[in-house]
Short mmCIF file of C-alpha atoms in Angstrom, two decimals:
data_model
loop_
_atom_site.label_atom_id
_atom_site.label_comp_id
_atom_site.label_asym_id
_atom_site.label_seq_id
_atom_site.Cartn_x
_atom_site.Cartn_y
_atom_site.Cartn_z
CA MET A 49 62.23 35.19 -30.73
CA ASN A 50 61.71 34.11 -27.16
CA ARG A 51 59.26 31.21 -27.22
CA LYS A 52 59.17 30.68 -23.45
CA PRO A 53 56.00 32.73 -22.79
CA LEU A 54 54.25 30.94 -25.67
CA LEU A 55 55.25 27.53 -24.34
CA VAL A 56 54.07 28.48 -20.86
CA VAL A 57 50.68 29.56 -22.21
CA VAL A 58 50.32 26.38 -24.28
CA GLY A 59 51.32 24.29 -21.27
CA LEU A 60 48.75 25.98 -19.05
CA ILE A 61 46.05 25.42 -21.67
CA LEU A 62 46.93 21.72 -21.89
CA VAL A 63 46.84 21.37 -18.11
CA PHE A 64 43.43 23.07 -18.06
CA VAL A 65 42.07 20.78 -20.80
CA VAL A 66 43.38 17.66 -19.05
CA ALA A 67 41.80 18.79 -15.78
CA ILE A 68 38.45 19.33 -17.52
CA LEU A 69 38.60 15.88 -19.11
CA HIS A 70 39.47 14.20 -15.86
CA PHE A 71 37.21 15.95 -13.37
CA VAL A 72 34.24 16.98 -15.52
CA VAL A 73 33.94 14.46 -18.34
CA GLY A 74 35.75 11.54 -16.75
CA TRP A 75 38.33 9.40 -18.53
CA HIS A 76 35.97 6.48 -19.07
CA HIS A 77 33.41 8.70 -20.85
CA ILE A 78 35.83 10.15 -23.40
CA PRO A 79 35.61 7.30 -25.98
CA HIS A 80 31.81 7.44 -25.82
CA HIS A 81 31.67 11.21 -26.38
CA PHE A 82 34.23 11.00 -29.17
CA GLN A 83 32.28 8.25 -30.90
CA SER A 84 29.03 10.21 -30.61
CA LEU A 85 30.70 13.30 -32.06
CA THR A 86 32.25 11.51 -35.03
CA SER A 87 29.07 9.56 -35.68
CA SER A 88 27.06 12.75 -35.89
CA LEU A 89 29.55 14.38 -38.28
CA PHE A 90 30.41 11.50 -40.59
CA HIS A 91 28.77 8.49 -42.23
CA THR A 92 29.69 4.85 -41.98
CA GLU A 93 31.52 3.10 -44.78
CA SER A 94 28.23 1.72 -46.10
CA GLY A 95 27.02 5.26 -46.71
CA GLU A 96 24.26 5.10 -44.09
CA ALA A 97 24.10 7.48 -41.16
CA ALA A 98 25.74 6.02 -38.08
CA ILE A 99 22.93 7.32 -35.87
CA VAL A 100 19.52 6.36 -37.24
CA GLU A 101 16.43 8.21 -36.10
CA GLU A 102 13.47 6.32 -34.65
CA PRO A 103 10.64 5.86 -37.18
CA ILE A 104 7.98 8.52 -36.66
CA GLY A 105 4.52 7.39 -35.65
CA GLY A 106 5.18 3.84 -34.54
CA TYR A 107 7.58 1.05 -33.66
CA GLY A 108 9.40 -1.45 -35.78
CA PRO A 109 8.18 -5.08 -35.50
CA ASP A 110 11.01 -6.17 -33.21
CA THR A 111 10.62 -3.17 -30.90
CA LEU A 112 6.84 -3.59 -30.79
CA SER A 113 7.15 -7.26 -29.85
CA ALA A 114 9.67 -6.46 -27.14
CA THR A 115 7.64 -3.68 -25.58
CA MET A 116 4.42 -5.69 -25.68
CA ALA A 117 5.84 -9.12 -24.82
CA ILE A 118 3.95 -9.06 -21.52
CA ARG A 119 1.00 -6.70 -21.30
CA GLU A 120 -2.32 -6.38 -19.52
CA PRO A 121 -5.40 -8.04 -21.08
CA PHE A 122 -6.62 -6.02 -24.06
CA ASP A 123 -10.27 -5.63 -25.04
CA THR A 124 -10.04 -6.38 -28.77
CA LEU A 125 -13.84 -6.35 -29.23
CA TYR A 126 -14.28 -2.81 -27.95
CA TRP A 127 -11.23 -1.31 -29.61
CA GLY A 128 -11.80 -3.20 -32.84
CA GLU A 129 -15.25 -1.64 -33.07
CA GLN A 130 -13.86 1.83 -32.29
CA ILE A 131 -11.22 1.46 -35.01
CA ARG A 132 -13.78 0.31 -37.59
CA LYS A 133 -16.04 3.27 -36.75
CA GLY A 134 -13.18 5.70 -37.17
CA GLU A 135 -13.49 6.93 -33.60
CA PHE A 136 -10.66 8.66 -31.76
CA ILE A 137 -8.00 6.09 -30.89
CA PRO A 138 -5.29 6.92 -28.30
CA ASP A 139 -1.66 6.54 -29.26
CA GLY A 140 -0.46 2.96 -29.29
CA VAL A 141 -3.91 1.35 -29.29
CA LYS A 142 -3.88 0.32 -32.94
CA GLU A 143 -0.46 -1.24 -32.54
CA ALA A 144 -1.60 -3.03 -29.38
CA TYR A 145 -4.77 -4.23 -31.13
CA THR A 146 -2.76 -5.71 -34.02
CA HIS A 147 -0.28 -7.28 -31.63
CA VAL A 148 -2.89 -8.94 -29.40
CA LYS A 149 -4.99 -10.13 -32.35
CA GLY A 150 -1.92 -11.94 -33.61
CA MET A 151 -1.14 -13.62 -30.30
CA ASP A 152 -1.60 -17.36 -29.84
CA PHE A 153 -3.16 -18.08 -26.45
CA ASP A 154 -3.44 -21.83 -27.09
CA ALA A 155 -0.26 -22.43 -25.10
CA LEU A 156 -1.94 -21.14 -21.93
CA HIS A 157 -3.44 -23.71 -19.57
CA LYS A 158 -6.61 -22.91 -17.66
CA THR A 159 -6.69 -24.12 -14.08
CA ASP A 160 -9.23 -24.52 -11.30
CA ASN A 161 -6.45 -24.24 -8.74
CA LYS A 162 -7.16 -20.60 -8.03
CA PRO A 163 -8.43 -18.39 -5.21
CA THR A 164 -12.13 -18.08 -4.53
CA ASP A 165 -13.61 -14.61 -4.90
CA LEU A 166 -13.22 -14.09 -1.16
CA GLU A 167 -9.61 -15.34 -1.15
CA ALA A 168 -8.78 -13.08 -4.09
CA GLN A 169 -10.25 -10.11 -2.25
CA GLN A 170 -8.35 -10.99 0.92
CA ALA A 171 -5.09 -11.21 -1.04
CA ILE A 172 -5.69 -7.80 -2.60
CA VAL A 173 -6.64 -6.23 0.73
CA HIS A 174 -3.55 -7.77 2.34
CA GLN A 175 -1.39 -6.08 -0.29
CA TYR A 176 -2.95 -2.61 -0.22
CA LYS A 177 -4.15 -2.53 3.39
CA GLN A 178 -6.45 0.34 4.39
CA ASP A 179 -6.39 1.94 0.94
CA MET A 180 -8.23 -1.05 -0.49
CA VAL A 181 -10.51 -1.45 2.53
CA ALA A 182 -11.65 2.16 2.12
CA LEU A 183 -12.02 1.82 -1.65
CA LEU A 184 -14.27 -1.23 -1.37
CA ARG A 185 -16.27 0.18 1.53
CA ASN A 186 -16.85 3.55 -0.12
CA ASN A 187 -18.13 1.86 -3.27
CA ASP A 188 -20.08 -0.90 -1.52
CA ALA A 189 -17.93 -3.26 -3.57
CA HIS A 190 -16.47 -6.73 -3.52
CA ILE A 191 -13.97 -8.51 -5.76
CA ARG A 192 -14.55 -11.32 -8.23
CA ILE A 193 -11.81 -13.30 -9.91
CA GLY A 194 -11.99 -14.52 -13.50
CA THR A 195 -10.57 -17.43 -15.46
CA ALA A 196 -7.18 -18.50 -14.13
CA PHE A 197 -4.19 -19.60 -16.17
CA GLU A 198 -1.21 -21.53 -14.86
CA ALA A 199 1.88 -19.34 -14.52
CA LYS A 200 5.52 -20.29 -14.20
CA LEU A 201 6.81 -20.44 -10.64
CA GLN A 202 9.35 -17.71 -9.95
CA PRO A 203 12.66 -18.22 -8.13
CA VAL A 204 12.98 -16.78 -4.64
CA ASP A 205 15.96 -15.59 -2.62
CA ASP A 206 14.99 -17.31 0.60
CA ASN A 207 13.95 -20.81 1.60
CA ASN A 208 10.28 -20.18 1.00
CA PRO A 209 9.61 -21.34 -2.57
CA GLU A 210 6.39 -20.81 -4.48
CA ILE A 211 4.16 -23.86 -4.78
CA ALA A 212 1.46 -22.37 -7.01
CA ARG A 213 1.12 -19.35 -9.30
CA ILE A 214 -1.75 -18.35 -11.56
CA THR A 215 -2.63 -15.28 -13.60
CA ALA A 216 -6.19 -13.95 -13.61
CA MET A 217 -8.23 -10.82 -14.12
CA VAL A 218 -10.25 -9.33 -11.29
CA CYS A 219 -13.21 -6.99 -11.23
CA ALA A 220 -15.15 -5.09 -8.58
CA PHE A 221 -18.93 -5.31 -8.31
CA ASP A 222 -21.28 -3.47 -6.01
CA SER A 223 -23.92 -5.15 -3.86
CA LYS A 224 -26.46 -4.81 -6.70
CA GLY A 225 -24.23 -6.69 -9.10
CA ASN A 226 -23.18 -3.65 -11.10
CA ASN A 227 -19.78 -3.93 -12.76
CA LEU A 228 -17.43 -1.29 -11.33
CA GLY A 229 -14.36 -2.44 -13.22
CA ASN A 230 -11.22 -1.68 -11.27
CA ILE A 231 -12.86 1.45 -9.74
CA GLN A 232 -9.58 3.33 -9.33
CA GLU A 233 -6.04 2.86 -8.12
CA PRO A 234 -4.62 0.95 -6.40
CA LEU A 235 -6.91 -1.82 -7.74
CA TYR A 236 -5.67 -3.19 -11.05
CA ILE A 237 -7.35 -5.51 -13.58
CA VAL A 238 -4.90 -8.44 -13.54
CA TYR A 239 -2.57 -10.07 -11.03
CA ASP A 240 -0.55 -13.16 -10.40
CA PHE A 241 -1.84 -15.02 -7.35
CA VAL A 242 0.83 -17.01 -5.53
CA ARG A 243 0.98 -19.55 -2.70
CA PHE A 244 4.17 -20.24 -0.77
CA GLN A 245 5.48 -23.38 0.88
CA SER A 246 5.50 -21.77 4.32
CA ASP A 247 1.83 -20.76 4.04
CA PRO A 248 0.24 -23.16 1.54
CA ASP A 249 -3.36 -22.20 2.26
CA THR A 250 -3.01 -18.47 1.65
CA TRP A 251 -2.94 -16.66 -1.68
CA TYR A 252 -0.89 -13.51 -2.20
CA ILE A 253 -0.83 -11.13 -5.17
CA THR A 254 2.10 -9.91 -7.22
CA ASP A 255 2.63 -8.37 -10.65
CA PHE A 256 1.28 -10.43 -13.53
CA SER A 257 3.95 -12.43 -15.36
CA GLN A 258 2.24 -13.30 -18.63
CA THR A 259 -0.30 -11.99 -21.11
CA ILE A 260 -3.73 -13.57 -20.85
CA PRO A 261 -6.82 -13.01 -23.00
CA TYR A 262 -9.41 -10.47 -21.95
CA ASP A 263 -11.95 -12.18 -19.69
CA TYR A 264 -15.31 -11.13 -21.12
CA ASN A 265 -17.22 -13.61 -18.96
CA LEU A 266 -15.95 -11.96 -15.79
CA PHE A 267 -17.61 -8.66 -16.66
CA LYS A 268 -21.04 -10.08 -17.46
#
């Protein structure tokens, strides 16, 4: 029997498969895809599935701590009352409530080295420009800053190091003293305020770098 045609066909198939692996999958992806395939078909030696599904309805303790390591201030009084009343609770709120209630804020250090209300507002306006100017003007609003906590200075890439950094909540109030909260974006409820060596008298805002307790006094 003449096997030449068969060998030619097999050879062409092999060339086609190799081309697919090289140009479509990529050589460096092959081990990963092979491992995923075998893991989904077989079990590990311990008898447990190699790919474990995420628990339904929540996070494990380690995952929860990692995802909530740094989070915005959380109103435990309000949400605690809602939970006790059996009211509708959005996804993740119960987990966040438990996490924050278990946090130890004693390691935080309050500081008076913080912006005034006007300086805080100027820093926020400087960041958001006309969007914030319009937001405050349209709501007849001004900014107040709450209790400040010392924050760790962050490294910089240039020769303009930070000389002060604090974390604090902010809130908007109208001219009658009514609490407007954060009104709407882009205004947020918490920031880090930073001063730099090159401009030591001016505060700037950046993303908050630590979790601080909810500032109930600010909203009174």
